[in-house]
Amino acid sequence: MTLFEELKRRGLLAQLTDEDEIKNLINEGKATFYIGFDPTADSLHVGHFMALCLMKRLQMAGNKPIVLIGGGTAMIGDPSGKTDMRKMMTKETIDHNVECFKKQMSNFIDFSEDKAIVVNNGDWLLDLNYVDVLREVGACFSVNKMLTFECYKQRMERGLTFLEFNYMIMQSYDFYMLYQKYGCNMQFGGDDQWANMLGGTELIRKKLGKDAHAMTITLLLNSEGKKMGKTEKGAVWLDPAKTSPYDFYQYWRNVSDADVIKCLKMLTFVPVEEIEEMEKTMEGAQFNKAKELLAYELTKLVHGKEEADKADAAAKAVFSGSGNSADMPTTTLGEEDLTNGEIGVLTLMVKTGLATSNGDARRTVTQGGLSVNDQKVTDPSALIKIDGDVILKKGKKTFHKVVKG
């Protein structure tokens, strides 16, 4: 099975230009390709996961990844999939986020011996002269055509700033620069990025002639991937300081039955033949085994085998009823958090992250969704005594340990 065939069987390819050339390049390990990441936070999150896994697969087959970090495009913000304009960030914040991204990406991509490179589009975008951009780049784009793309149409009624309208031009210019500076001949991105990527391919061919070869691929469901990792406690981050390995494991352990096979195919390196065999007989308890495999493989990929083993053991201890694993997510309370050794149940839920606010906590408690040491708590004014390990259980699958420091 060739790499191209495997990507198709895993459901990763949606739209392509120049399919035969793309197939030959990636199968022969001759593609120099890029995927862009705008540094809008100080950690990558689950929504980036599919792109990172794809880069790893392609690199393992001999292709060369270019990680393009959007230090320049982040100054504007992509309107795709947004209902409102993104909050503006300072250059200092963006630079900090860029460094965080580089460090995390080294867990997935091999940057040794020029096998991959990291570049920042701020290096060329931030020094551009506005009039030169209008003359040299803007002249290659039709406003009428740009307005036909979904990424702009969906924002027209709510309002689209001229700032955001320029994002397509900037992303297209990225591919143009990468093609010239690094020999980048291919770009990958989510299906919501198709218009922006086509703009880059067309810009190269208009500026450098029809013989210039630049190819485009979009990833099936990558825009859906951007929606992944949103929980009641916020995003699921790859940084263990923001999302613990146990919580990361639990996120994947709790995916829906309908999504587990899709996630195994797209995100893990479990042989696709093995996943397809699982799919044929998937029913009942087999869904749980598939979810455990998914959670373990992805936790190992992000946090390493040791942390994956700990998270797996902790999860199994919780589900077996023992519940006191040392690897369970834990909150330590000090004397200042307690009154006579007790704390209100709503405050406790917020402090442990099991609720985003007192109102959120109240709804969970009154609806019977919380147990403390296996005892259901339905009174929102209840006081919880912190004496020894206290195990909170929210719903059927979310556990948290509270200890006194």
XYZ file of C-alpha atoms in Angstrom:
405
model
C 0.000 0.000 0.000
C 1.414 3.384 -0.986
C 1.312 6.417 1.280
C -1.259 8.086 -0.959
C -3.517 5.035 -0.768
C -3.161 4.921 3.002
C -4.117 8.597 3.361
C -7.243 7.939 1.314
C -8.180 4.852 3.340
C -7.741 6.838 6.531
C -10.179 9.450 5.195
C -7.673 12.300 5.203
C -7.920 13.623 1.647
C -10.827 15.782 0.568
C -9.909 17.967 -2.412
C -6.767 17.979 -4.527
C -5.320 19.813 -7.492
C -2.952 17.914 -9.813
C -3.784 14.562 -8.215
C -1.387 12.425 -10.248
C 1.582 14.701 -9.537
C 0.701 14.885 -5.842
C 0.441 11.099 -5.666
C 3.835 10.599 -7.282
C 5.602 13.224 -5.177
C 4.437 12.008 -1.774
C 4.819 8.324 -2.645
C 8.415 8.933 -3.772
C 9.226 11.143 -0.772
C 9.890 14.182 -2.965
C 7.302 16.610 -1.583
C 8.407 19.709 0.288
C 5.148 20.754 1.871
C 3.878 23.217 4.415
C 1.044 23.499 6.882
C 0.366 26.782 8.659
C -0.413 27.351 12.341
C -1.492 30.753 13.651
C -0.105 31.197 17.203
C -3.313 32.390 18.875
C -2.455 30.743 22.227
C 0.638 29.590 24.100
C -0.084 25.923 23.386
C -1.213 23.750 20.523
C -4.549 22.037 21.101
C -6.486 19.028 19.896
C -7.712 20.984 16.876
C -4.121 21.016 15.551
C -3.707 17.303 16.040
C -4.732 16.068 12.623
C -2.297 18.358 10.836
C 0.570 17.332 13.125
C -0.147 13.632 12.580
C -0.299 14.147 8.819
C 3.067 15.924 8.840
C 4.560 13.036 10.799
C 3.182 10.455 8.347
C 4.555 12.325 5.339
C 7.949 12.873 6.967
C 8.225 9.172 7.830
C 7.850 8.493 4.082
C 10.772 10.804 3.253
C 8.905 14.016 2.502
C 10.090 17.320 4.017
C 7.711 19.352 6.219
C 7.818 23.104 6.549
C 6.057 24.247 9.697
C 4.831 27.744 8.945
C 3.992 29.647 12.100
C 1.841 32.683 11.426
C 3.608 35.411 13.315
C 2.427 37.779 10.592
C -1.038 36.424 9.745
C -1.861 36.214 13.458
C -1.744 40.019 13.471
C -4.920 39.901 11.342
C -6.737 36.623 11.986
C -8.429 34.221 9.589
C -12.163 34.958 9.143
C -12.867 31.320 8.148
C -15.389 29.799 10.526
C -15.526 32.922 12.684
C -18.659 34.872 13.514
C -16.745 37.849 14.861
C -13.342 39.427 14.429
C -10.579 37.734 16.413
C -9.191 39.628 19.383
C -6.040 41.524 18.397
C -2.815 40.303 20.015
C 0.370 42.217 20.699
C 3.566 41.295 18.866
C 5.110 40.254 22.196
C 2.278 37.795 22.861
C 2.561 36.381 19.352
C 6.346 35.950 19.663
C 5.894 34.110 22.972
C 3.282 31.811 21.455
C 5.538 31.104 18.476
C 8.290 29.830 20.784
C 5.793 27.612 22.654
C 4.574 26.116 19.369
C 8.108 25.337 18.194
C 8.896 23.432 21.380
C 5.720 21.335 21.277
C 6.043 20.509 17.582
C 9.409 18.861 18.169
C 7.481 16.025 19.874
C 5.923 15.178 16.507
C 8.335 16.376 13.830
C 12.032 15.493 13.444
C 13.882 18.765 12.870
C 17.369 17.223 12.867
C 19.675 17.321 9.835
C 17.373 19.628 7.872
C 14.627 16.965 7.771
C 12.089 19.697 8.545
C 12.190 23.428 9.164
C 10.187 25.984 11.109
C 9.614 29.371 9.529
C 7.679 32.411 10.677
C 5.731 34.368 8.069
C 6.281 37.483 10.135
C 9.805 37.451 8.673
C 8.453 38.591 5.305
C 4.912 39.853 5.901
C 5.745 42.450 8.549
C 8.286 44.224 6.352
C 6.113 44.502 3.249
C 5.375 47.908 1.785
C 1.603 48.406 1.527
C 1.662 50.004 -1.929
C 3.942 47.262 -3.246
C 1.529 44.628 -1.964
C -1.365 46.333 -3.732
C 0.570 46.536 -7.004
C 2.390 43.210 -7.001
C -0.033 40.905 -5.196
C -3.428 42.595 -5.002
C -3.590 42.873 -8.780
C -3.652 39.063 -9.017
C -6.915 38.732 -7.041
C -10.485 39.334 -8.172
C -12.731 40.830 -5.484
C -15.766 39.357 -7.232
C -14.253 35.882 -7.045
C -13.157 36.304 -3.418
C -16.717 37.183 -2.413
C -17.990 33.875 -3.811
C -16.006 31.888 -1.257
C -17.833 30.599 1.798
C -15.261 31.983 4.233
C -16.322 35.497 3.203
C -19.986 34.934 2.353
C -20.822 33.689 5.847
C -19.467 36.901 7.361
C -21.033 39.435 4.994
C -24.254 39.859 6.960
C -22.548 40.177 10.349
C -19.786 42.359 9.029
C -16.373 41.599 7.546
C -13.548 44.051 8.200
C -11.196 45.122 5.434
C -8.405 43.841 7.691
C -9.785 40.290 7.597
C -10.552 40.573 3.893
C -6.796 40.700 3.297
C -6.137 37.353 5.014
C -6.481 35.361 1.791
C -3.920 37.568 0.082
C -1.460 37.165 2.960
C -1.856 33.377 3.119
C -1.455 33.155 -0.641
C 1.694 35.260 -0.420
C 3.056 32.770 2.142
C 2.968 29.942 -0.400
C 4.519 32.214 -3.024
C 7.431 33.019 -0.678
C 7.885 29.421 0.523
C 7.942 28.228 -3.085
C 10.737 30.660 -3.949
C 12.777 30.508 -0.712
C 12.542 26.814 0.182
C 11.336 24.987 -2.929
C 7.978 24.278 -1.288
C 5.879 22.559 -3.925
C 2.823 21.523 -1.943
C 0.489 22.883 0.730
C -1.954 21.126 3.042
C -4.791 22.572 5.084
C -8.320 22.098 6.322
C -11.291 22.027 3.993
C -12.228 25.474 5.307
C -8.883 26.718 3.921
C -9.484 25.598 0.337
C -10.113 29.086 -1.051
C -7.023 30.538 0.623
C -4.855 27.702 -0.651
C -6.148 27.949 -4.190
C -5.241 31.632 -4.037
C -1.637 30.676 -3.262
C -1.440 28.182 -6.118
C -2.882 30.717 -8.568
C -0.575 33.493 -7.343
C 2.519 31.362 -7.987
C 1.389 30.503 -11.480
C 0.421 34.078 -12.329
C 3.650 35.570 -11.003
C 6.084 32.860 -12.102
C 4.394 31.470 -15.188
C 2.236 28.485 -16.003
C 5.191 26.115 -15.746
C 5.502 26.800 -12.024
C 4.168 23.729 -10.231
C 2.396 24.315 -6.934
C -0.107 21.841 -5.610
C -2.857 21.903 -3.039
C -4.499 19.309 -0.817
C -7.185 19.781 1.813
C -7.731 17.432 4.705
C -11.138 15.883 5.165
C -12.779 17.066 8.376
C -9.902 19.300 9.441
C -12.353 22.153 9.967
C -14.283 19.711 12.163
C -10.983 18.980 13.838
C -10.753 22.615 14.855
C -13.986 22.114 16.789
C -12.565 19.100 18.571
C -11.244 19.524 22.037
C -13.892 21.922 23.285
C -15.151 20.846 26.693
C -17.009 22.487 29.522
C -13.631 23.283 31.084
C -12.303 24.869 27.878
C -9.967 23.604 25.189
C -8.034 20.342 25.374
C -4.412 21.446 25.139
C -1.269 19.505 24.291
C 0.640 21.300 27.057
C 0.444 19.069 30.188
C 0.397 22.165 32.392
C -2.913 23.192 30.773
C -4.479 19.752 30.222
C -3.050 16.926 32.337
C -2.137 13.637 30.616
C -4.989 11.992 32.538
C -7.545 14.561 31.340
C -6.140 14.258 27.822
C -6.564 10.485 27.995
C -10.093 10.850 29.352
C -11.081 13.225 26.554
C -10.302 10.586 23.939
C -11.669 7.750 26.098
C -15.018 9.544 26.102
C -15.430 10.223 22.368
C -18.744 9.074 20.922
C -19.183 5.583 19.509
C -19.763 7.146 16.096
C -16.360 8.913 16.124
C -13.962 6.338 17.564
C -13.110 4.512 14.318
C -12.783 7.798 12.426
C -10.372 9.119 15.072
C -8.335 5.904 15.095
C -7.907 6.119 11.328
C -7.090 9.807 11.139
C -5.043 10.380 14.264
C -3.212 7.205 15.277
C -0.477 5.126 13.691
C -2.306 1.872 14.336
C -2.170 0.012 10.980
C -5.210 0.929 8.933
C -5.825 -2.748 8.114
C -6.136 -3.497 11.821
C -8.610 -0.638 12.310
C -10.687 -1.777 9.343
C -10.905 -5.282 10.831
C -12.078 -3.767 14.142
C -14.694 -1.755 12.266
C -16.256 -4.870 10.730
C -17.190 -6.343 14.109
C -17.622 -3.206 16.201
C -20.434 -3.549 18.731
C -21.120 -3.360 22.457
C -18.049 -3.625 24.683
C -15.782 -3.476 21.636
C -16.446 0.253 21.402
C -14.895 0.672 24.853
C -11.814 -1.313 23.846
C -11.448 0.842 20.735
C -11.751 4.006 22.831
C -9.104 2.749 25.257
C -6.790 2.068 22.321
C -7.446 5.535 20.891
C -6.859 7.265 24.225
C -3.682 5.310 24.941
C -2.130 5.787 21.503
C -2.764 9.539 21.395
C -1.612 10.105 24.984
C 1.568 8.178 24.191
C 2.128 10.252 21.077
C 1.728 13.569 22.920
C 3.015 12.841 26.431
C 5.128 9.698 26.073
C 4.650 6.056 27.018
C 5.185 6.540 30.762
C 2.419 9.122 31.077
C 0.141 7.067 28.816
C 0.661 4.025 31.051
C -0.133 6.088 34.151
C -3.271 7.581 32.617
C -4.446 4.177 31.402
C -3.906 2.612 34.839
C -5.659 5.507 36.579
C -8.657 5.324 34.252
C -9.007 1.576 34.743
C -8.728 1.968 38.521
C -11.517 4.553 38.461
C -13.807 2.473 36.280
C -13.192 -0.634 38.369
C -14.380 1.245 41.442
C -11.107 1.506 43.372
C -10.913 5.175 42.433
C -7.906 6.162 44.586
C -5.193 6.020 41.963
C -2.309 8.410 42.558
C -2.558 9.429 38.903
C -6.104 10.734 39.142
C -6.419 14.520 38.564
C -6.000 16.094 41.982
C -6.707 19.448 43.595
C -4.990 20.324 46.869
C -6.856 22.672 49.208
C -5.177 24.714 51.925
C -6.546 25.899 55.259
C -7.446 29.210 53.631
C -9.891 27.375 51.341
C -11.751 25.762 54.225
C -13.951 26.788 57.125
C -13.764 24.321 60.010
C -12.382 21.798 57.546
C -15.320 22.188 55.134
C -16.038 23.838 51.804
C -19.251 24.558 49.936
C -19.971 22.044 47.189
C -20.409 24.716 44.507
C -17.115 26.392 45.378
C -15.429 22.986 45.402
C -16.653 22.156 41.904
C -15.355 25.450 40.539
C -11.957 25.033 42.251
C -11.524 21.551 40.798
C -12.561 22.656 37.313
C -15.634 20.417 37.295
C -17.735 23.522 36.774
C -17.045 26.851 35.082
C -19.103 28.896 37.548
C -21.338 28.587 40.610
C -24.351 28.594 38.295
C -22.914 25.747 36.252
C -22.129 23.840 39.462
C -25.644 24.437 40.839
C -27.228 22.944 37.713
C -25.055 19.832 37.948
C -25.832 19.317 41.645
C -29.595 19.925 41.459
C -29.868 17.622 38.447
C -28.193 14.784 40.366
C -24.947 14.841 38.410
C -22.471 14.880 41.325
C -21.349 12.242 43.822
C -18.848 12.738 46.640
C -17.195 9.543 47.870
C -19.930 7.553 46.100
C -22.720 9.538 47.821
C -25.034 11.579 45.596
C -25.103 15.295 46.510
C -28.221 17.181 45.383
C -28.263 20.108 47.837
C -26.378 23.112 46.373
C -25.830 24.473 49.889
C -24.125 21.279 51.086
C -20.768 21.528 52.854
C -18.115 18.942 52.024
C -15.649 17.906 54.725
C -12.112 17.535 53.400
C -10.645 14.790 55.533
C -8.423 12.342 53.690
C -8.962 11.719 49.982
C -12.284 13.019 48.693
C -13.356 11.614 45.315
C -15.750 13.671 43.213
C -17.639 12.013 40.385
C -19.417 14.149 37.820
C -21.766 12.244 35.577
C -20.657 8.719 34.772
C -17.091 9.246 33.619
C -15.442 12.323 35.156
C -13.530 11.786 38.401
C -11.432 14.149 40.490
C -9.562 13.742 43.755
C -9.391 16.458 46.415
C -6.826 16.396 49.203
C -5.935 18.713 52.078
C -2.479 20.270 51.849
